[in-house]
């Protein structure tokens, strides 16, 4: 399942940024602006069928695909 989460995150971030993220290192900084972050939150809720609370979010969550993967995996375990 972890590989699927990574691939889905790469695809989702790529769509939001309008770039191909298929070969991006998962530890590379994403450099998302505030609009991209809001859009990504909504997309992650839809793609992974999860609920994300504002209280759960930290700025470091959006640093990389790896940090997003850790966050999404944690939320999915709790639901």
mmCIF file of C-alpha atoms in Angstrom:
data_model
loop_
_atom_site.group_PDB
_atom_site.id
_atom_site.type_symbol
_atom_site.label_atom_id
_atom_site.label_comp_id
_atom_site.label_asym_id
_atom_site.label_seq_id
_atom_site.Cartn_x
_atom_site.Cartn_y
_atom_site.Cartn_z
ATOM 1 C CA UNK A 1 0.000 0.000 0.000
ATOM 2 C CA UNK A 2 2.868 2.411 0.748
ATOM 3 C CA UNK A 3 4.016 2.389 -2.867
ATOM 4 C CA UNK A 4 0.491 3.172 -4.001
ATOM 5 C CA UNK A 5 0.326 6.114 -1.587
ATOM 6 C CA UNK A 6 3.619 7.492 -2.933
ATOM 7 C CA UNK A 7 2.512 7.142 -6.539
ATOM 8 C CA UNK A 8 -0.867 8.728 -5.817
ATOM 9 C CA UNK A 9 0.824 11.602 -3.984
ATOM 10 C CA UNK A 10 3.231 12.181 -6.864
ATOM 11 C CA UNK A 11 0.339 12.213 -9.312
ATOM 12 C CA UNK A 12 -1.784 14.505 -7.142
ATOM 13 C CA UNK A 13 1.019 17.002 -6.479
ATOM 14 C CA UNK A 14 1.968 16.912 -10.159
ATOM 15 C CA UNK A 15 -1.579 17.758 -11.218
ATOM 16 C CA UNK A 16 -1.777 20.628 -8.736
ATOM 17 C CA UNK A 17 1.587 22.096 -9.765
ATOM 18 C CA UNK A 18 1.134 21.315 -13.459
ATOM 19 C CA UNK A 19 4.407 19.377 -13.537
ATOM 20 C CA UNK A 20 5.486 15.764 -14.015
ATOM 21 C CA UNK A 21 6.396 14.377 -10.594
ATOM 22 C CA UNK A 22 6.772 10.742 -11.675
ATOM 23 C CA UNK A 23 10.583 10.831 -11.466
ATOM 24 C CA UNK A 24 10.992 13.409 -8.697
ATOM 25 C CA UNK A 25 12.926 12.256 -5.636
ATOM 26 C CA UNK A 26 10.457 11.778 -2.808
ATOM 27 C CA UNK A 27 12.682 13.806 -0.473
ATOM 28 C CA UNK A 28 12.880 16.837 -2.801
ATOM 29 C CA UNK A 29 11.281 20.047 -1.488
ATOM 30 C CA UNK A 30 7.846 20.677 -3.031
ATOM 31 C CA UNK A 31 7.840 24.475 -2.633
ATOM 32 C CA UNK A 32 4.033 24.719 -2.537
ATOM 33 C CA UNK A 33 2.370 28.095 -2.139
ATOM 34 C CA UNK A 34 -0.674 28.555 0.105
ATOM 35 C CA UNK A 35 -3.201 27.997 -2.703
ATOM 36 C CA UNK A 36 -1.412 24.782 -3.727
ATOM 37 C CA UNK A 37 -1.488 23.603 -0.099
ATOM 38 C CA UNK A 38 -5.222 24.216 0.247
ATOM 39 C CA UNK A 39 -5.880 22.474 -3.063
ATOM 40 C CA UNK A 40 -3.643 19.567 -2.040
ATOM 41 C CA UNK A 41 -5.500 19.119 1.258
ATOM 42 C CA UNK A 42 -8.821 18.872 -0.582
ATOM 43 C CA UNK A 43 -7.371 16.470 -3.145
ATOM 44 C CA UNK A 44 -5.776 14.238 -0.510
ATOM 45 C CA UNK A 45 -9.128 14.028 1.282
ATOM 46 C CA UNK A 46 -10.761 12.934 -1.977
ATOM 47 C CA UNK A 47 -8.043 10.608 -3.270
ATOM 48 C CA UNK A 48 -7.395 8.818 0.033
ATOM 49 C CA UNK A 49 -10.933 9.121 1.445
ATOM 50 C CA UNK A 50 -9.656 10.737 4.641
ATOM 51 C CA UNK A 51 -10.611 13.743 6.755
ATOM 52 C CA UNK A 52 -7.867 16.240 7.485
ATOM 53 C CA UNK A 53 -8.247 18.607 10.409
ATOM 54 C CA UNK A 54 -6.497 21.969 10.452
ATOM 55 C CA UNK A 55 -5.162 20.965 13.859
ATOM 56 C CA UNK A 56 -3.343 17.999 12.319
ATOM 57 C CA UNK A 57 -1.381 20.076 9.821
ATOM 58 C CA UNK A 58 2.122 21.381 10.377
ATOM 59 C CA UNK A 59 4.154 23.395 7.839
ATOM 60 C CA UNK A 60 6.654 20.516 7.575
ATOM 61 C CA UNK A 61 3.856 18.241 6.349
ATOM 62 C CA UNK A 62 4.148 19.898 2.927
ATOM 63 C CA UNK A 63 7.932 19.763 2.663
ATOM 64 C CA UNK A 64 8.182 16.709 0.399
ATOM 65 C CA UNK A 65 6.390 13.665 -0.962
ATOM 66 C CA UNK A 66 8.006 11.706 1.895
ATOM 67 C CA UNK A 67 6.531 14.014 4.546
ATOM 68 C CA UNK A 68 3.119 13.878 2.862
ATOM 69 C CA UNK A 69 3.372 10.079 2.761
ATOM 70 C CA UNK A 70 4.113 9.943 6.492
ATOM 71 C CA UNK A 71 1.159 12.233 7.202
ATOM 72 C CA UNK A 72 -1.337 10.386 4.968
ATOM 73 C CA UNK A 73 -0.218 6.980 6.257
ATOM 74 C CA UNK A 74 -0.713 8.180 9.844
ATOM 75 C CA UNK A 75 -4.174 9.566 9.149
ATOM 76 C CA UNK A 76 -5.222 6.365 7.375
ATOM 77 C CA UNK A 77 -4.121 4.250 10.347
ATOM 78 C CA UNK A 78 -6.212 6.383 12.699
ATOM 79 C CA UNK A 79 -9.395 6.128 10.616
#
